[in-house]
CSV table of C-alpha atoms in Angstrom, one decimal:
chain,number,residue,atom,x,y,z
A,1,MET,CA,-18.1,-48.8,-149.6
A,2,LYS,CA,-17.8,-47.6,-146.0
A,3,VAL,CA,-20.4,-46.7,-143.3
A,4,TYR,CA,-20.1,-43.6,-141.2
A,5,LYS,CA,-22.2,-42.8,-138.2
A,6,PHE,CA,-22.5,-39.3,-136.7
A,7,GLY,CA,-24.1,-38.8,-133.3
A,8,GLY,CA,-26.1,-35.8,-132.1
A,9,ALA,CA,-23.1,-33.9,-130.7
A,10,SER,CA,-21.5,-33.8,-134.2
A,11,ILE,CA,-24.5,-31.8,-135.6
A,12,ASN,CA,-25.8,-29.8,-132.6
A,13,ASN,CA,-25.2,-26.4,-134.2
A,14,ILE,CA,-24.6,-24.9,-137.6
A,15,ASP,CA,-20.8,-25.0,-137.4
A,16,ARG,CA,-20.8,-28.6,-136.5
A,17,ILE,CA,-23.2,-29.5,-139.3
A,18,LYS,CA,-20.8,-27.8,-141.7
A,19,ASN,CA,-17.9,-29.7,-140.1
A,20,THR,CA,-19.7,-33.0,-140.4
A,21,ALA,CA,-20.5,-32.2,-144.1
A,22,ASN,CA,-16.8,-31.4,-144.7
A,23,ILE,CA,-15.8,-34.8,-143.3
A,24,ILE,CA,-18.3,-36.5,-145.6
A,25,ASN,CA,-17.2,-34.5,-148.6
A,26,ASN,CA,-13.5,-35.2,-148.0
A,27,HIS,CA,-14.2,-39.0,-148.0
A,28,LYS,CA,-17.0,-39.3,-150.6
A,29,SER,CA,-14.6,-41.1,-153.0
A,30,ASP,CA,-15.0,-44.1,-150.7
A,31,LYS,CA,-18.7,-44.3,-151.4
A,32,LEU,CA,-20.4,-43.6,-148.1
A,33,LEU,CA,-23.6,-44.8,-146.4
A,34,VAL,CA,-24.0,-42.2,-143.6
A,35,VAL,CA,-26.2,-42.8,-140.6
A,36,ILE,CA,-27.0,-39.7,-138.6
A,37,SER,CA,-28.7,-39.2,-135.2
A,38,ALA,CA,-31.0,-36.4,-134.1
A,39,MET,CA,-29.5,-32.9,-133.4
A,40,GLY,CA,-28.2,-32.2,-130.0
A,41,LYS,CA,-31.0,-32.4,-127.4
A,42,THR,CA,-33.8,-32.9,-129.9
A,43,THR,CA,-34.6,-36.4,-128.7
A,44,ASN,CA,-35.1,-35.1,-125.1
A,45,ALA,CA,-37.3,-32.2,-126.4
A,46,LEU,CA,-39.5,-34.6,-128.4
A,47,GLU,CA,-39.8,-36.9,-125.4
A,48,LYS,CA,-41.4,-33.9,-123.6
A,49,VAL,CA,-43.8,-33.5,-126.5
A,50,VAL,CA,-44.9,-37.2,-126.1
A,51,GLU,CA,-45.3,-36.9,-122.4
A,52,ALA,CA,-47.5,-33.8,-122.8
A,53,PHE,CA,-49.6,-35.4,-125.5
A,54,PHE,CA,-50.1,-38.7,-123.5
A,55,ASP,CA,-51.2,-36.6,-120.5
A,56,ASN,CA,-53.9,-35.1,-122.7
A,57,ARG,CA,-52.2,-31.7,-122.7
A,58,GLN,CA,-52.5,-31.2,-126.4
A,59,GLU,CA,-51.9,-27.5,-126.3
A,60,ASP,CA,-48.7,-27.9,-124.3
A,61,ALA,CA,-47.5,-30.6,-126.7
A,62,LEU,CA,-48.1,-28.4,-129.8
A,63,LYS,CA,-46.3,-25.5,-128.1
A,64,LEU,CA,-43.3,-27.6,-127.3
A,65,PHE,CA,-43.3,-29.0,-130.8
A,66,GLU,CA,-43.5,-25.5,-132.3
A,67,GLN,CA,-40.2,-24.7,-130.5
A,68,ILE,CA,-38.5,-27.7,-132.1
A,69,LYS,CA,-39.9,-26.7,-135.5
A,70,GLU,CA,-38.6,-23.2,-135.3
A,71,SER,CA,-35.1,-24.2,-134.1
A,72,HIS,CA,-34.7,-26.5,-137.1
A,73,LEU,CA,-36.1,-24.0,-139.6
A,74,ASN,CA,-33.7,-21.4,-138.2
A,75,VAL,CA,-30.8,-23.7,-138.7
A,76,LEU,CA,-31.9,-24.4,-142.3
A,77,LYS,CA,-31.8,-20.7,-143.1
A,78,TYR,CA,-28.1,-20.6,-142.4
A,79,LEU,CA,-27.3,-23.8,-144.3
A,80,VAL,CA,-29.2,-23.6,-147.5
A,81,THR,CA,-29.9,-20.6,-149.8
A,82,ILE,CA,-30.2,-21.9,-153.4
A,83,ASN,CA,-32.7,-24.7,-152.7
A,84,TRP,CA,-34.1,-23.2,-149.5
A,85,GLN,CA,-37.8,-23.4,-150.4
A,86,GLU,CA,-37.5,-27.1,-151.5
A,87,ALA,CA,-35.6,-27.9,-148.3
A,88,GLU,CA,-38.1,-26.1,-146.1
A,89,ASN,CA,-41.0,-28.0,-147.8
A,90,LYS,CA,-39.3,-31.3,-147.0
A,91,LEU,CA,-38.9,-30.3,-143.3
A,92,LYS,CA,-42.5,-29.2,-143.1
A,93,ASP,CA,-43.7,-32.6,-144.5
A,94,PHE,CA,-42.0,-34.2,-141.5
A,95,PHE,CA,-43.5,-31.6,-139.1
A,96,THR,CA,-47.0,-32.4,-140.5
A,97,GLU,CA,-46.4,-36.1,-139.8
A,98,ILE,CA,-46.3,-35.4,-136.1
A,99,GLU,CA,-48.8,-32.5,-135.9
A,100,TRP,CA,-51.8,-34.5,-137.3
A,101,MET,CA,-51.3,-37.0,-134.5
A,102,LEU,CA,-50.9,-34.3,-131.8
A,103,HIS,CA,-54.3,-32.9,-132.7
A,104,ASP,CA,-55.8,-36.3,-131.8
A,105,LYS,CA,-56.2,-38.0,-128.5
A,106,PRO,CA,-54.1,-40.9,-127.2
A,107,VAL,CA,-55.8,-44.3,-127.6
A,108,ARG,CA,-52.7,-46.6,-127.8
A,109,SER,CA,-49.7,-47.2,-125.5
A,110,PHE,CA,-47.2,-44.6,-124.5
A,111,ASP,CA,-44.4,-46.6,-126.2
A,112,TYR,CA,-46.3,-46.5,-129.5
A,113,TYR,CA,-46.6,-42.7,-129.5
A,114,TYR,CA,-43.0,-42.3,-128.3
A,115,ASP,CA,-41.8,-44.0,-131.4
A,116,GLN,CA,-44.1,-42.1,-133.8
A,117,VAL,CA,-42.9,-38.8,-132.4
A,118,VAL,CA,-39.3,-39.3,-131.3
A,119,CYS,CA,-38.2,-40.9,-134.6
A,120,CYS,CA,-38.8,-37.6,-136.4
A,121,GLY,CA,-35.6,-36.1,-134.8
A,122,GLU,CA,-33.5,-38.2,-137.1
A,123,LEU,CA,-35.7,-37.3,-140.1
A,124,PHE,CA,-35.2,-33.6,-139.4
A,125,SER,CA,-31.4,-33.8,-138.9
A,126,THR,CA,-30.7,-35.9,-141.9
A,127,CYS,CA,-32.8,-33.6,-144.1
A,128,LEU,CA,-30.6,-30.6,-142.9
A,129,VAL,CA,-27.3,-32.4,-143.5
A,130,SER,CA,-28.3,-33.8,-146.9
A,131,GLN,CA,-29.7,-30.4,-148.1
A,132,TYR,CA,-26.5,-28.7,-147.1
A,133,LEU,CA,-24.4,-31.3,-148.9
A,134,LEU,CA,-26.5,-30.8,-152.1
A,135,GLU,CA,-25.8,-27.1,-151.8
A,136,GLN,CA,-22.1,-28.0,-151.7
A,137,LYS,CA,-22.6,-30.0,-155.0
A,138,VAL,CA,-22.0,-33.4,-153.4
A,139,LYS,CA,-23.6,-36.3,-155.2
A,140,VAL,CA,-25.8,-37.2,-152.3
A,141,THR,CA,-29.2,-38.7,-151.8
A,142,TRP,CA,-31.5,-39.0,-148.8
A,143,VAL,CA,-33.3,-42.2,-147.8
A,144,ASP,CA,-36.1,-42.8,-145.2
A,145,VAL,CA,-34.7,-45.7,-143.2
A,146,ARG,CA,-38.3,-46.7,-142.3
A,147,ASP,CA,-38.5,-47.9,-145.9
A,148,ILE,CA,-35.5,-50.1,-145.3
A,149,ILE,CA,-35.2,-51.5,-141.8
A,150,ARG,CA,-38.1,-53.7,-141.0
A,151,THR,CA,-38.9,-54.6,-137.4
A,152,ASP,CA,-41.5,-56.2,-135.1
A,153,ASP,CA,-43.9,-54.0,-133.2
A,154,ASN,CA,-42.1,-54.0,-129.9
A,155,PHE,CA,-42.1,-50.3,-129.7
A,156,ARG,CA,-39.0,-48.5,-128.1
A,157,ASP,CA,-37.0,-51.7,-128.4
A,158,ALA,CA,-37.9,-53.2,-131.7
A,159,ALA,CA,-36.2,-56.4,-133.1
A,160,ILE,CA,-34.9,-56.4,-136.6
A,161,ASP,CA,-36.4,-58.6,-139.3
A,162,TRP,CA,-33.1,-59.4,-140.9
A,163,ALA,CA,-34.3,-61.3,-144.0
A,164,LEU,CA,-36.7,-58.5,-145.1
A,165,THR,CA,-34.3,-55.8,-144.2
A,166,GLU,CA,-31.6,-57.5,-146.3
A,167,LYS,CA,-34.0,-57.7,-149.2
A,168,LYS,CA,-34.8,-54.0,-148.9
A,169,ILE,CA,-31.1,-53.0,-148.7
A,170,HIS,CA,-30.2,-55.0,-151.8
A,171,GLU,CA,-33.3,-53.7,-153.8
A,172,ILE,CA,-33.2,-50.0,-152.7
A,173,ILE,CA,-29.8,-49.0,-151.2
A,174,GLN,CA,-27.2,-50.9,-153.3
A,175,PRO,CA,-28.3,-49.5,-156.7
A,176,LEU,CA,-28.1,-45.9,-155.4
A,177,PHE,CA,-24.3,-46.1,-155.3
A,178,ASP,CA,-24.2,-46.5,-159.1
A,179,GLU,CA,-25.4,-42.8,-159.2
A,180,TYR,CA,-24.5,-41.3,-155.9
A,181,ASP,CA,-21.3,-41.0,-153.8
A,182,VAL,CA,-23.1,-40.5,-150.5
A,183,VAL,CA,-26.4,-42.1,-149.2
A,184,ILE,CA,-27.7,-40.4,-146.0
A,185,THR,CA,-30.1,-42.1,-143.8
A,186,GLN,CA,-31.2,-42.2,-140.1
A,187,GLY,CA,-30.1,-44.2,-137.1
A,188,PHE,CA,-32.2,-45.6,-134.3
A,189,ILE,CA,-35.4,-46.1,-136.2
A,190,GLY,CA,-37.2,-48.6,-138.4
A,191,SER,CA,-40.9,-49.5,-139.2
A,192,THR,CA,-43.3,-52.4,-138.9
A,193,ASP,CA,-45.2,-54.2,-141.7
A,194,GLU,CA,-48.0,-51.7,-141.0
A,195,ASN,CA,-45.6,-48.8,-141.7
A,196,GLU,CA,-45.6,-47.7,-138.0
A,197,SER,CA,-42.4,-46.1,-136.9
A,198,THR,CA,-40.3,-48.0,-134.3
A,199,THR,CA,-37.1,-47.3,-132.4
A,200,LEU,CA,-34.3,-49.8,-131.8
A,201,GLY,CA,-33.6,-49.1,-128.1
A,202,ARG,CA,-30.3,-48.2,-126.4
A,203,GLU,CA,-27.5,-47.2,-128.7
A,204,GLY,CA,-29.8,-47.7,-131.7
A,205,SER,CA,-27.9,-45.4,-134.1
A,206,ASP,CA,-24.7,-47.3,-133.7
A,207,TYR,CA,-26.7,-50.5,-134.2
A,208,SER,CA,-28.3,-49.1,-137.4
A,209,ALA,CA,-24.8,-48.5,-138.8
A,210,ALA,CA,-23.7,-52.0,-138.0
A,211,ILE,CA,-26.9,-53.5,-139.6
A,212,PHE,CA,-26.1,-51.6,-142.8
A,213,ALA,CA,-22.5,-52.6,-142.7
A,214,ASN,CA,-23.3,-56.2,-142.3
A,215,LEU,CA,-25.9,-56.4,-145.0
A,216,LEU,CA,-23.9,-54.3,-147.5
A,217,SER,CA,-20.6,-56.2,-146.6
A,218,ALA,CA,-19.0,-52.8,-146.0
A,219,GLU,CA,-15.3,-52.3,-145.9
A,220,SER,CA,-15.5,-50.7,-142.4
A,221,VAL,CA,-17.6,-48.6,-140.0
A,222,THR,CA,-16.5,-45.3,-138.5
A,223,ILE,CA,-18.3,-43.9,-135.5
A,224,TRP,CA,-17.4,-40.1,-135.2
A,225,LYS,CA,-17.5,-38.9,-131.6
A,226,ASP,CA,-16.4,-35.8,-129.6
A,227,VAL,CA,-13.4,-37.7,-128.1
A,228,ASP,CA,-10.0,-38.4,-129.5
A,229,ALA,CA,-10.4,-42.1,-129.2
A,230,VAL,CA,-11.5,-44.9,-126.8
A,231,MET,CA,-9.7,-44.3,-123.5
A,232,ASN,CA,-8.8,-46.7,-120.7
A,233,ALA,CA,-10.8,-44.6,-118.2
A,234,ASP,CA,-13.2,-41.7,-118.0
A,235,PRO,CA,-10.8,-38.7,-118.3
A,236,LYS,CA,-13.1,-36.6,-116.1
A,237,GLU,CA,-12.7,-39.0,-113.3
A,238,TYR,CA,-9.1,-40.2,-113.9
A,239,LYS,CA,-6.6,-37.6,-115.0
A,240,GLU,CA,-4.1,-40.3,-116.1
A,241,ALA,CA,-6.5,-41.8,-118.7
A,242,THR,CA,-4.7,-42.8,-121.9
A,243,ILE,CA,-5.8,-43.5,-125.4
A,244,ILE,CA,-6.2,-47.2,-126.5
A,245,PRO,CA,-5.1,-47.4,-130.2
A,246,ALA,CA,-6.6,-50.9,-130.8
A,247,LEU,CA,-9.1,-53.2,-129.2
A,248,SER,CA,-10.7,-56.5,-130.0
A,249,PHE,CA,-14.4,-57.1,-130.5
A,250,SER,CA,-14.4,-59.3,-127.4
A,251,GLU,CA,-12.6,-56.7,-125.3
A,252,VAL,CA,-15.2,-54.1,-126.2
A,253,ILE,CA,-18.0,-56.4,-125.2
A,254,GLU,CA,-16.3,-57.1,-121.9
A,255,MET,CA,-15.9,-53.4,-121.3
A,256,ALA,CA,-19.5,-52.6,-122.1
A,257,TYR,CA,-20.7,-55.5,-119.8
A,258,TYR,CA,-18.9,-53.9,-116.9
A,259,GLY,CA,-20.4,-50.5,-117.6
A,260,ALA,CA,-17.9,-48.7,-119.8
A,261,GLN,CA,-19.6,-46.2,-122.2
A,262,VAL,CA,-17.9,-47.5,-125.3
A,263,ILE,CA,-19.8,-49.4,-128.0
A,264,HIS,CA,-22.9,-51.5,-127.2
A,265,PRO,CA,-22.5,-55.3,-127.7
A,266,LYS,CA,-25.5,-55.4,-130.0
A,267,THR,CA,-23.5,-53.1,-132.4
A,268,ILE,CA,-20.4,-55.3,-132.3
A,269,LYS,CA,-22.2,-58.6,-133.2
A,270,PRO,CA,-23.1,-57.8,-136.8
A,271,LEU,CA,-19.6,-56.5,-137.4
A,272,GLN,CA,-17.9,-59.4,-135.7
A,273,ASN,CA,-20.0,-61.9,-137.8
A,274,LYS,CA,-18.5,-60.5,-141.0
A,275,ASN,CA,-15.2,-59.4,-139.6
A,276,ILE,CA,-15.8,-55.7,-140.5
A,277,PRO,CA,-13.5,-53.4,-138.6
A,278,LEU,CA,-14.9,-50.5,-136.5
A,279,TYR,CA,-13.1,-47.2,-136.0
A,280,VAL,CA,-13.8,-44.6,-133.4
A,281,LYS,CA,-12.6,-41.2,-134.5
A,282,SER,CA,-12.9,-37.6,-133.5
A,283,PHE,CA,-15.1,-35.3,-135.6
A,284,LEU,CA,-13.3,-32.4,-133.8
A,285,ASP,CA,-10.0,-33.5,-135.2
A,286,PRO,CA,-10.4,-36.0,-138.0
A,287,SER,CA,-6.6,-36.2,-138.5
A,288,LEU,CA,-6.2,-38.1,-135.2
A,289,PRO,CA,-5.9,-41.9,-135.7
A,290,GLY,CA,-8.6,-42.8,-133.1
A,291,THR,CA,-9.2,-46.4,-132.0
A,292,SER,CA,-9.6,-49.4,-134.3
A,293,ILE,CA,-11.7,-52.3,-133.1
A,294,SER,CA,-11.4,-55.7,-134.9
A,295,SER,CA,-11.1,-59.4,-134.4
A,296,ALA,CA,-7.3,-59.0,-133.8
A,297,VAL,CA,-6.4,-59.2,-130.1
A,298,PRO,CA,-3.9,-56.5,-129.1
A,299,LYS,CA,-1.2,-57.2,-126.6
A,300,ASN,CA,-0.2,-55.2,-123.5
A,301,LEU,CA,-3.4,-53.4,-123.0
A,302,PRO,CA,-3.3,-50.8,-120.1
A,303,PRO,CA,-5.5,-51.3,-117.1
A,304,ILE,CA,-9.1,-50.5,-118.2
A,305,ILE,CA,-11.0,-48.7,-115.4
A,306,VAL,CA,-14.8,-48.5,-115.1
A,307,GLN,CA,-16.5,-46.9,-112.1
A,308,LYS,CA,-20.2,-47.2,-111.4
A,309,LYS,CA,-21.4,-44.9,-108.7
A,310,ASN,CA,-24.8,-44.9,-106.9
A,311,GLN,CA,-24.7,-48.6,-106.3
A,312,VAL,CA,-27.0,-50.4,-103.9
A,313,LEU,CA,-25.9,-53.5,-102.0
A,314,ILE,CA,-28.8,-55.9,-101.0
A,315,ARG,CA,-28.1,-58.7,-98.6
A,316,PHE,CA,-30.6,-61.6,-99.0
A,317,LYS,CA,-30.2,-63.8,-96.0
A,318,SER,CA,-31.9,-67.1,-95.4
A,319,LYS,CA,-34.7,-66.8,-92.8
A,320,ASP,CA,-34.2,-70.3,-91.3
A,321,TYR,CA,-30.4,-70.5,-91.8
A,322,SER,CA,-30.8,-73.1,-94.6
A,323,PHE,CA,-28.6,-73.0,-97.7
A,324,VAL,CA,-29.5,-70.2,-100.1
A,325,GLU,CA,-30.0,-72.3,-103.2
A,326,ASP,CA,-32.6,-73.9,-105.5
A,327,LYS,CA,-36.1,-72.6,-105.0
A,328,PRO,CA,-35.4,-69.3,-103.1
A,329,VAL,CA,-32.8,-68.3,-105.7
A,330,GLU,CA,-35.1,-69.2,-108.5
A,331,GLN,CA,-37.8,-67.0,-106.9
A,332,LEU,CA,-35.3,-64.2,-106.6
A,333,HIS,CA,-34.3,-64.4,-110.3
A,334,GLU,CA,-37.9,-64.4,-111.2
A,335,LEU,CA,-38.2,-61.1,-109.3
A,336,TYR,CA,-35.2,-59.7,-111.3
A,337,SER,CA,-36.9,-60.7,-114.5
A,338,ASN,CA,-40.3,-59.1,-113.6
A,339,LEU,CA,-38.7,-55.9,-112.5
A,340,LYS,CA,-36.2,-55.8,-115.4
A,341,ILE,CA,-33.3,-55.4,-113.1
A,342,LYS,CA,-30.0,-57.3,-112.9
A,343,PRO,CA,-27.1,-57.4,-110.4
A,344,ASN,CA,-23.8,-55.9,-111.4
A,345,LEU,CA,-22.0,-58.1,-108.9
A,346,SER,CA,-23.2,-61.2,-106.9
A,347,GLN,CA,-21.6,-63.2,-104.2
A,348,ASN,CA,-22.9,-66.2,-102.2
A,349,THR,CA,-22.1,-67.3,-98.7
A,350,ALA,CA,-23.6,-70.4,-97.1
A,351,ILE,CA,-26.8,-68.7,-96.0
A,352,SER,CA,-26.9,-65.4,-97.8
A,353,LEU,CA,-26.6,-63.8,-101.3
A,354,LEU,CA,-25.1,-60.3,-101.7
A,355,CYS,CA,-25.9,-58.4,-104.9
A,356,SER,CA,-25.0,-54.9,-106.1
A,357,PHE,CA,-27.5,-53.0,-108.3
A,358,ASP,CA,-27.7,-49.6,-110.0
A,359,ASP,CA,-29.8,-47.4,-107.8
A,360,HIS,CA,-33.2,-47.2,-109.5
A,361,PRO,CA,-35.2,-46.2,-106.3
A,362,GLU,CA,-38.6,-47.5,-107.4
A,363,LYS,CA,-37.2,-50.9,-108.6
A,364,ILE,CA,-34.9,-51.3,-105.6
A,365,GLU,CA,-37.8,-50.6,-103.1
A,366,LYS,CA,-40.1,-53.0,-104.9
A,367,LEU,CA,-37.3,-55.7,-105.1
A,368,ALA,CA,-36.5,-55.4,-101.4
A,369,GLY,CA,-40.2,-55.4,-100.4
A,370,GLU,CA,-41.1,-58.5,-102.4
A,371,ALA,CA,-37.8,-60.4,-101.6
A,372,ALA,CA,-38.6,-59.8,-97.8
A,373,GLU,CA,-41.3,-62.5,-98.1
A,374,ILE,CA,-38.5,-65.0,-98.8
A,375,PHE,CA,-35.4,-63.6,-97.2
A,376,ASP,CA,-34.3,-61.3,-94.4
A,377,VAL,CA,-33.3,-58.2,-96.5
A,378,GLU,CA,-30.7,-55.5,-95.7
A,379,VAL,CA,-30.1,-52.6,-98.1
A,380,GLU,CA,-27.0,-50.3,-98.2
A,381,LYS,CA,-26.8,-47.4,-100.6
A,382,ASN,CA,-24.3,-44.8,-101.9
A,383,LEU,CA,-21.6,-47.4,-102.9
A,384,THR,CA,-19.2,-47.4,-105.8
A,385,LEU,CA,-18.4,-50.5,-108.0
A,386,LEU,CA,-14.9,-50.4,-109.4
A,387,THR,CA,-14.0,-52.7,-112.2
A,388,ILE,CA,-10.4,-53.0,-113.6
A,389,ARG,CA,-9.7,-55.1,-116.6
A,390,HIS,CA,-6.0,-56.1,-117.1
A,391,TYR,CA,-5.3,-54.9,-113.5
A,392,ASP,CA,-2.1,-54.6,-111.7
A,393,GLU,CA,-1.7,-54.2,-107.9
A,394,ASP,CA,-0.6,-50.5,-108.2
A,395,THR,CA,-3.7,-49.6,-110.0
A,396,ILE,CA,-5.9,-51.4,-107.5
A,397,GLU,CA,-4.2,-49.7,-104.6
A,398,LYS,CA,-4.5,-46.3,-106.2
A,399,MET,CA,-8.2,-46.6,-107.1
A,400,THR,CA,-9.2,-48.1,-103.7
A,401,ASN,CA,-7.0,-45.8,-101.5
A,402,GLY,CA,-9.1,-44.3,-98.7
A,403,LYS,CA,-12.1,-46.5,-99.4
A,404,LYS,CA,-13.5,-49.5,-97.5
A,405,THR,CA,-14.0,-52.7,-99.5
A,406,VAL,CA,-17.4,-54.2,-99.0
A,407,LEU,CA,-17.1,-57.0,-101.7
A,408,GLU,CA,-14.3,-58.1,-103.9
A,409,GLN,CA,-14.1,-60.6,-106.8
A,410,LYS,CA,-11.0,-61.3,-108.8
A,411,THR,CA,-10.2,-63.4,-111.9
A,412,GLU,CA,-7.1,-63.6,-114.0
A,413,GLU,CA,-8.1,-60.6,-116.1
A,414,THR,CA,-10.6,-58.7,-114.1
A,415,VAL,CA,-11.0,-57.4,-110.5
A,416,GLN,CA,-14.3,-55.9,-109.1
A,417,VAL,CA,-14.4,-54.0,-105.8
A,418,LEU,CA,-17.6,-52.7,-104.3
A,419,MET,CA,-16.5,-49.8,-102.0
A,420,ARG,CA,-18.0,-47.4,-99.5
């Protein structure tokens, strides 16, 4: 049994839904658990619905939601003919789930309502794909992941109850493969003991796929993307970017730590724990080999280049020229924790601490203001943080040419340069 995950780009129009269904149909003999995200920009559209509702603009919220409903019903007309009425009724059941709430008034937190509304994007998309596959005579069944993945009630970033989720997977999911070739479910969402919908935070759909793979002891996970494979740099920024055929779990975690948009570390851990390989492949051209990610450590990796723009350098300097250590630094880290902000690069001198952050203006302003009670604070914006894994001097020179280095740190494998 294998796990496939398809993101929103793979199903953002009728042709791509049909293409995704063809990939599933062509591999159904492997027995597939398929995790699917919301269509295209549906999540963003649903976020606007939540914002309007929480601002007590019920009429606006309902109008915005009506647009989402109509777009999904329109797609359904082009996908399903034989069982169209049954499929429409299923979609309308999900619509009703949101509409009854939108007619009410908000009395709980924004994050709570966010999860109740936004989770429905995945329910809509998986309904469309599964109904189309049924039309194509595939032995497929649809499962509401909220009946499977149990979480706490930390809305928008819920933690998994692994023991209860494992029990549900063994009781509900595993027996389905005796009858069906394909089980379709949703990424990104789960539910509490009170059956309230939750979402799993950043990269939640990939994480969902990894959870299922771990608890089903799957043969592999394949994440289908709109790129040929994992590359050593952003091809939009770096014309000489090349495909990386194989990576280790640890290398992917390192890349993600430095800001590469690859696979989130929380997705890697459940796979690494059971040594389940992960493949990144192109849904635009499934014949391409893509990238394999496993516990094996490949040799001779090319320089891996990550650039983070819009960086802010804050210099925290001791007011009385004493060493920057102990209590002042503890107070600074407490500020980081309270503001949910962390430096991408830090460097100490005898009397100062230099830190580079992503430029979130409100957080940066608050950090600088509060830190000014402890330190003399200087702020410099519009910097770029360059990270090169497996660097060589030619690549460093090429990537820093014409730039002025503000900070540099170098280890045996990684160099980081903050530039203006």
